[in-house]
Amino acid sequence: MISHAIEVLRAGGLVAFPTETVYGLGADAANPSALRRLFEVKGRPVDHPVIVHVARAAQLDELGRDVPDVAHVLAGAFWPGPLTLVVRRRADRVAAEATGGRDTVGIRVPDHPHALALLDAFGGGIAAPSANRFGRVSPTTAQHVRDDLDGDVDVIIDGGPCVVGVESTIVDVTGAEPVVLRVGGIGEDHLAELVGTRLRRLTTGEIAAPGTLAAHYAPDARVELVRVDQVDARAESLRAQGLAVGVLDAPADVGEYARLLYQRLRELDGRGVDVILAVPPPPPADRQGIGAAVADRLRRAAAAR
Ligand code: TXA
Ligand code: MG
């Protein structure tokens, strides 16, 4: 399987592969025509950068340049794992097509045996956005990838359900201080422990980070966020209007919530509900660790389209 996938990547094809966060849709990060096909299949605007995956932390300096110490510290602590570091790009190793023409690149080492075997055998960087159509719910099983992209992907490597379930935390280390561009699998509290201070989080007003659009990660059904004590009344009132309602309850454990979030949104869509009532993690869990990522994705799924 891996050797066939490597041939496909070298020939400019697309390989979907599992990571600990979500499934990625991979292409050779140094091959402009493969990257153009990747954006086409995904339906993604060409100025919207993708993350480049590598096998080892040492490759941070092979694909990036002027990498600051704080990046090495974070990579040393969290790789392999759900952290993406945005650094300056080496133009000869990462094609401009991967980064929407920017002179920076997001890099990460994923924590999944199949992904690491693929990256190790490939040697270079594999550019991979989440393996869903643009703006939709990310895939956390190989079947989700088939549901979305079958026919347009050359190989799908099945590594079972993703254990983290939400995308990586993205930290931009190209400026005077590191900035969190997207909350995700690594909690901001864990980053702060390492860096010694809480990192600034980019807020929606200053979005320079493409892909952190307000409406994103969205199922077909309309998503409404409700408190747990409001679910029954709201469901009843929607049903009285003739709408089919699905309820996404909050598992008490936020890690479990993250792991199941996208799968449950997809299941409810599959049942054809009109409205999904979702109960976000209650405070303070919505601001800590992976709970912040769950709360963030639910907000975006609920944002008006
Ligand atoms: O967990 C993940 O990060 C998954 C798995 C497959 O690794 N990947 C993923 O990729 O979520 P994608 O393309 O769906 O989201 C990547 C986001 C972009 O939307 C963009 O906001 C940010 O990463 N990004 C990538 N490169 C960037 C750069 N050079 N500057 C700023 N933001 C960047
Ligand atoms: Mg995505």
Coordinates of C-alpha atoms and ligand atoms in Angstrom, one line a residue:
M1 CA 0.0 0.0 0.0
I2 CA 2.7 2.5 1.1
S3 CA 4.9 1.8 -1.9
H4 CA 2.0 2.2 -4.4
A5 CA 1.1 5.5 -2.6
I6 CA 4.7 6.7 -3.0
E7 CA 4.6 6.0 -6.8
V8 CA 1.3 7.9 -7.0
L9 CA 2.8 10.9 -5.2
R10 CA 5.9 10.9 -7.3
A11 CA 3.8 10.8 -10.4
G12 CA 1.9 13.9 -9.2
G13 CA -1.2 12.1 -7.9
L14 CA -3.3 12.5 -4.8
V15 CA -3.1 10.2 -1.7
A16 CA -5.5 10.5 1.2
F17 CA -4.0 9.4 4.5
P18 CA -4.9 9.2 8.2
T19 CA -3.4 11.5 10.8
E20 CA -4.2 11.7 14.5
T21 CA -6.4 14.8 13.9
V22 CA -8.3 14.3 10.6
Y23 CA -7.6 12.6 7.3
G24 CA -5.4 14.6 4.9
L25 CA -5.5 14.9 1.1
G26 CA -1.8 14.7 0.1
A27 CA 0.2 15.9 -2.8
D28 CA 4.0 16.3 -3.4
A29 CA 4.7 19.8 -1.8
A30 CA 7.4 20.5 -4.4
N31 CA 5.2 19.7 -7.5
P32 CA 3.2 22.7 -8.7
S33 CA 0.9 20.7 -11.1
A34 CA 0.1 18.1 -8.4
L35 CA -0.7 21.0 -6.0
R36 CA -3.0 22.6 -8.7
R37 CA -4.9 19.4 -8.9
L38 CA -5.2 19.2 -5.1
F39 CA -6.8 22.6 -5.0
E40 CA -9.1 21.8 -7.8
V41 CA -10.3 18.5 -6.2
K42 CA -10.8 20.2 -2.9
G43 CA -12.6 23.2 -4.4
R44 CA -10.3 25.4 -2.5
P45 CA -9.4 29.0 -3.4
V46 CA -5.8 29.0 -4.7
D47 CA -4.6 31.8 -2.3
H48 CA -5.5 29.6 0.7
P49 CA -2.3 27.9 2.0
V50 CA -2.1 24.2 2.9
I51 CA -0.1 22.5 5.7
V52 CA 3.1 20.6 4.6
H53 CA 3.6 17.4 6.5
V54 CA 7.1 15.9 7.2
A55 CA 8.4 12.8 9.0
R56 CA 10.9 14.5 11.4
A57 CA 11.3 17.7 13.3
A58 CA 14.8 18.1 11.7
Q59 CA 13.0 18.8 8.4
L60 CA 11.7 22.1 9.9
D61 CA 15.0 23.7 8.8
E62 CA 15.0 21.9 5.5
L63 CA 11.7 23.3 4.4
G64 CA 11.8 26.5 6.5
R65 CA 14.4 29.2 6.9
D66 CA 15.3 31.6 9.8
V67 CA 13.4 29.2 12.1
P68 CA 13.4 30.8 15.5
D69 CA 14.3 28.9 18.7
V70 CA 10.8 29.0 20.0
A71 CA 9.8 26.8 17.0
H72 CA 12.4 24.2 17.8
V73 CA 11.2 24.2 21.4
L74 CA 7.6 23.7 20.4
A75 CA 8.5 21.1 17.8
G76 CA 10.6 19.2 20.3
A77 CA 7.8 19.1 22.8
F78 CA 4.8 18.4 20.6
W79 CA 6.0 16.5 17.4
P80 CA 4.8 14.1 16.3
G81 CA 1.5 15.7 17.3
P82 CA -1.3 18.1 16.5
L83 CA 0.7 21.3 16.2
T84 CA 1.4 23.2 13.0
L85 CA 4.2 25.8 12.9
V86 CA 4.1 28.6 10.4
V87 CA 7.7 29.6 9.4
R88 CA 9.5 31.3 6.5
R89 CA 9.5 29.1 3.4
R90 CA 12.5 27.7 1.4
A91 CA 11.3 28.3 -2.1
D92 CA 13.2 25.4 -3.6
R93 CA 11.6 22.9 -1.2
V94 CA 8.0 24.1 -1.0
A95 CA 6.3 25.3 -4.1
A96 CA 4.5 28.7 -4.0
E97 CA 1.3 26.8 -5.0
A98 CA 1.3 25.1 -1.6
T99 CA 1.2 28.4 0.3
G100 CA -1.0 30.6 -1.8
G101 CA 2.1 32.4 -2.9
R102 CA 3.1 33.4 0.6
D103 CA 6.7 33.3 1.7
T104 CA 5.7 31.4 4.8
V105 CA 4.7 27.7 5.2
G106 CA 2.8 25.7 7.8
I107 CA 4.7 22.5 8.8
R108 CA 3.8 19.6 11.0
V109 CA 4.8 16.0 11.9
P110 CA 1.6 14.1 12.4
D111 CA 1.3 11.4 15.0
H112 CA 0.0 8.4 13.1
P113 CA 2.0 5.3 12.1
H114 CA 0.6 5.2 8.5
A115 CA 1.3 8.9 8.0
L116 CA 4.8 8.6 9.4
A117 CA 5.6 5.5 7.3
L118 CA 4.3 7.4 4.2
L119 CA 6.3 10.5 5.0
D120 CA 9.4 8.6 5.8
A121 CA 9.3 6.7 2.6
F122 CA 8.6 9.8 0.5
G123 CA 11.4 11.8 2.1
G124 CA 10.1 15.3 1.1
G125 CA 7.1 17.3 2.3
I126 CA 3.5 16.2 1.6
A127 CA 1.1 19.1 1.3
A128 CA -2.2 18.1 2.8
P129 CA -5.4 19.9 3.7
S130 CA -8.2 18.0 5.4
A131 CA -9.6 15.5 2.8
N132 CA -13.1 17.1 2.5
R133 CA -14.5 19.5 0.0
F134 CA -13.8 23.1 0.9
G135 CA -15.8 24.5 3.8
R136 CA -17.3 21.2 4.8
V137 CA -16.9 18.9 7.9
S138 CA -13.4 17.3 8.0
P139 CA -13.2 13.5 7.6
T140 CA -12.2 11.4 10.6
T141 CA -12.6 8.0 8.9
A142 CA -11.5 6.6 5.5
Q143 CA -15.3 6.2 4.7
H144 CA -15.8 9.9 5.2
V145 CA -13.1 10.5 2.6
R146 CA -14.8 8.1 0.2
D147 CA -18.1 9.8 0.8
D148 CA -16.6 13.2 -0.1
L149 CA -13.9 12.6 -2.7
D150 CA -14.3 9.1 -4.2
G151 CA -13.2 9.1 -7.8
D152 CA -11.1 12.2 -7.4
V153 CA -8.4 10.6 -5.1
D154 CA -5.9 8.0 -6.5
V155 CA -5.3 6.2 -3.2
I156 CA -7.0 6.3 0.2
I157 CA -5.0 4.8 3.1
D158 CA -7.3 3.5 5.8
G159 CA -5.9 3.9 9.3
G160 CA -9.1 3.6 11.2
P161 CA -10.9 6.5 13.0
C162 CA -8.7 9.5 14.0
V163 CA -8.0 9.6 17.7
V164 CA -7.9 13.4 18.2
G165 CA -10.7 14.3 15.9
V166 CA -10.2 18.0 15.4
E167 CA -7.4 19.8 13.4
S168 CA -4.0 20.8 14.6
T169 CA -3.3 24.0 16.6
I170 CA -1.5 26.4 14.3
V171 CA 1.1 28.8 15.7
D172 CA 2.8 31.4 13.6
V173 CA 6.4 32.0 14.7
T174 CA 7.4 34.4 12.0
G175 CA 6.8 37.5 14.0
A176 CA 8.2 39.2 17.1
E177 CA 6.0 36.9 19.3
P178 CA 4.3 33.6 18.5
V179 CA 0.6 33.9 17.6
V180 CA -2.0 31.2 17.7
L181 CA -3.8 31.2 14.3
R182 CA -6.1 28.3 15.0
V183 CA -7.0 26.5 18.2
G184 CA -6.8 22.7 17.9
G185 CA -5.5 19.5 19.2
I186 CA -2.8 21.1 21.5
G187 CA -4.3 23.2 24.2
E188 CA -3.2 26.8 24.6
D189 CA -2.4 26.0 28.3
H190 CA 0.1 23.4 27.2
L191 CA 1.8 25.9 24.8
A192 CA 1.9 28.5 27.5
E193 CA 3.7 26.0 29.9
L194 CA 6.5 25.6 27.4
V195 CA 6.8 29.1 26.2
G196 CA 6.5 30.5 29.7
T197 CA 3.7 32.9 28.8
R198 CA 0.2 32.6 27.2
L199 CA 0.4 33.1 23.5
R200 CA -1.7 35.7 21.8
R201 CA -4.6 34.3 19.8
L202 CA -5.5 35.9 16.5
T203 CA -9.0 37.2 16.7
T204 CA -11.5 37.2 14.0
G205 CA -11.2 40.9 13.3
E206 CA -7.6 40.6 12.3
I207 CA -7.9 37.5 10.2
A208 CA -4.9 37.3 8.0
A209 CA -5.1 33.6 8.4
P210 CA -7.0 32.3 5.4
G211 CA -9.2 29.4 6.2
T212 CA -10.1 30.7 9.5
L213 CA -13.3 32.0 7.9
A214 CA -16.2 32.4 10.3
A215 CA -18.4 29.9 8.5
H216 CA -16.4 26.7 8.0
Y217 CA -16.5 23.1 9.2
A218 CA -20.2 23.2 8.3
P219 CA -22.6 20.3 7.8
D220 CA -25.6 20.6 5.4
A221 CA -28.0 21.0 8.3
R222 CA -28.3 24.4 10.0
V223 CA -26.5 24.2 13.4
E224 CA -27.8 25.9 16.5
L225 CA -25.9 26.1 19.7
V226 CA -28.0 25.6 22.9
R227 CA -27.4 25.0 26.6
V228 CA -28.2 21.5 27.7
D229 CA -31.3 22.7 29.7
Q230 CA -32.7 24.4 26.5
V231 CA -32.5 21.3 24.2
D232 CA -35.9 19.8 24.8
A233 CA -37.9 23.1 24.5
R234 CA -36.0 24.2 21.4
A235 CA -36.3 20.8 19.7
E236 CA -40.1 20.8 20.4
S237 CA -40.5 24.3 19.0
L238 CA -38.6 23.4 15.8
R239 CA -40.5 20.2 15.4
A240 CA -43.8 22.1 15.8
Q241 CA -42.6 24.1 12.7
G242 CA -42.3 20.8 10.8
L243 CA -38.5 20.7 10.9
A244 CA -36.5 17.5 11.4
V245 CA -34.2 18.0 14.4
G246 CA -31.1 16.1 15.5
V247 CA -29.4 16.6 18.8
L248 CA -25.6 16.5 19.3
D249 CA -25.1 16.1 23.0
A250 CA -21.9 16.9 24.7
P251 CA -20.0 13.9 26.1
A252 CA -18.8 14.9 29.6
D253 CA -15.2 14.3 28.5
V254 CA -14.0 17.0 26.0
G255 CA -11.4 14.7 24.5
E256 CA -14.2 12.2 23.6
Y257 CA -16.3 15.2 22.3
A258 CA -13.5 16.2 20.0
R259 CA -12.9 12.7 18.8
L260 CA -16.6 12.2 17.9
L261 CA -17.6 15.7 16.8
Y262 CA -17.2 15.5 13.0
Q263 CA -18.4 11.9 12.9
R264 CA -21.6 12.9 14.7
L265 CA -22.2 15.9 12.5
R266 CA -21.9 13.7 9.5
E267 CA -24.2 11.1 10.9
L268 CA -26.9 13.7 11.6
D269 CA -26.5 15.1 8.1
G270 CA -26.8 11.5 6.8
R271 CA -30.2 11.2 8.6
G272 CA -31.3 14.3 6.6
V273 CA -32.1 16.5 9.6
D274 CA -32.9 20.2 8.9
V275 CA -31.5 21.5 12.2
I276 CA -28.7 20.2 14.5
L277 CA -29.0 21.3 18.1
A278 CA -25.5 21.2 19.6
V279 CA -24.5 21.6 23.2
P280 CA -21.0 23.2 23.4
P281 CA -18.7 22.2 26.3
P282 CA -19.8 24.3 29.3
P283 CA -17.4 26.9 30.8
P284 CA -14.6 26.6 31.8
A285 CA -14.0 23.5 29.5
D286 CA -14.8 25.6 26.4
R287 CA -11.7 27.7 27.1
Q288 CA -9.2 25.0 28.1
G289 CA -7.3 22.4 26.3
I290 CA -9.0 20.7 23.4
G291 CA -12.4 22.0 24.7
A292 CA -11.5 25.3 23.2
A293 CA -11.1 23.7 19.8
V294 CA -14.5 21.9 20.1
A295 CA -16.2 25.2 21.0
D296 CA -14.4 27.0 18.1
R297 CA -15.5 24.4 15.5
L298 CA -19.1 24.5 16.8
R299 CA -19.2 28.3 16.5
R300 CA -18.0 28.1 12.9
A301 CA -20.4 25.3 12.0
A302 CA -23.2 27.5 13.4
A303 CA -22.1 30.7 11.7
A304 CA -24.5 32.0 9.1
R305 CA -23.7 31.0 5.6
Ligands
TXA1 O1 -4.7 18.7 11.6 C1 -4.5 19.3 10.6 O2 -4.0 20.4 10.6 C2 -5.1 18.7 9.3 C3 -4.3 17.4 9.0 C4 -4.6 16.8 7.7 O3 -2.9 17.7 9.2 N1 -4.9 19.6 8.2 C5 -5.7 20.7 8.0 O4 -5.5 21.4 6.9 O5 -6.5 21.1 8.8 P1 -6.4 22.5 6.3 O6 -5.8 22.9 4.9 O7 -7.8 22.1 6.3 O8 -6.2 23.8 7.2 C6 -4.9 24.4 7.1 C7 -4.9 25.8 7.6 C8 -5.4 26.8 6.6 O9 -6.7 26.9 6.5 C9 -4.6 28.0 7.0 O10 -5.5 28.8 7.9 C10 -3.5 27.5 7.8 O11 -3.6 26.2 7.9 N2 -2.2 27.8 7.2 C11 -1.4 26.9 6.4 N3 -0.3 27.5 6.0 C12 -0.3 28.8 6.4 C13 0.5 29.9 6.3 N4 1.6 29.8 5.6 N5 0.2 31.0 6.9 C14 -1.0 31.1 7.6 N6 -1.9 30.1 7.8 C15 -1.5 28.9 7.2
MG2 MG -9.8 21.9 6.5

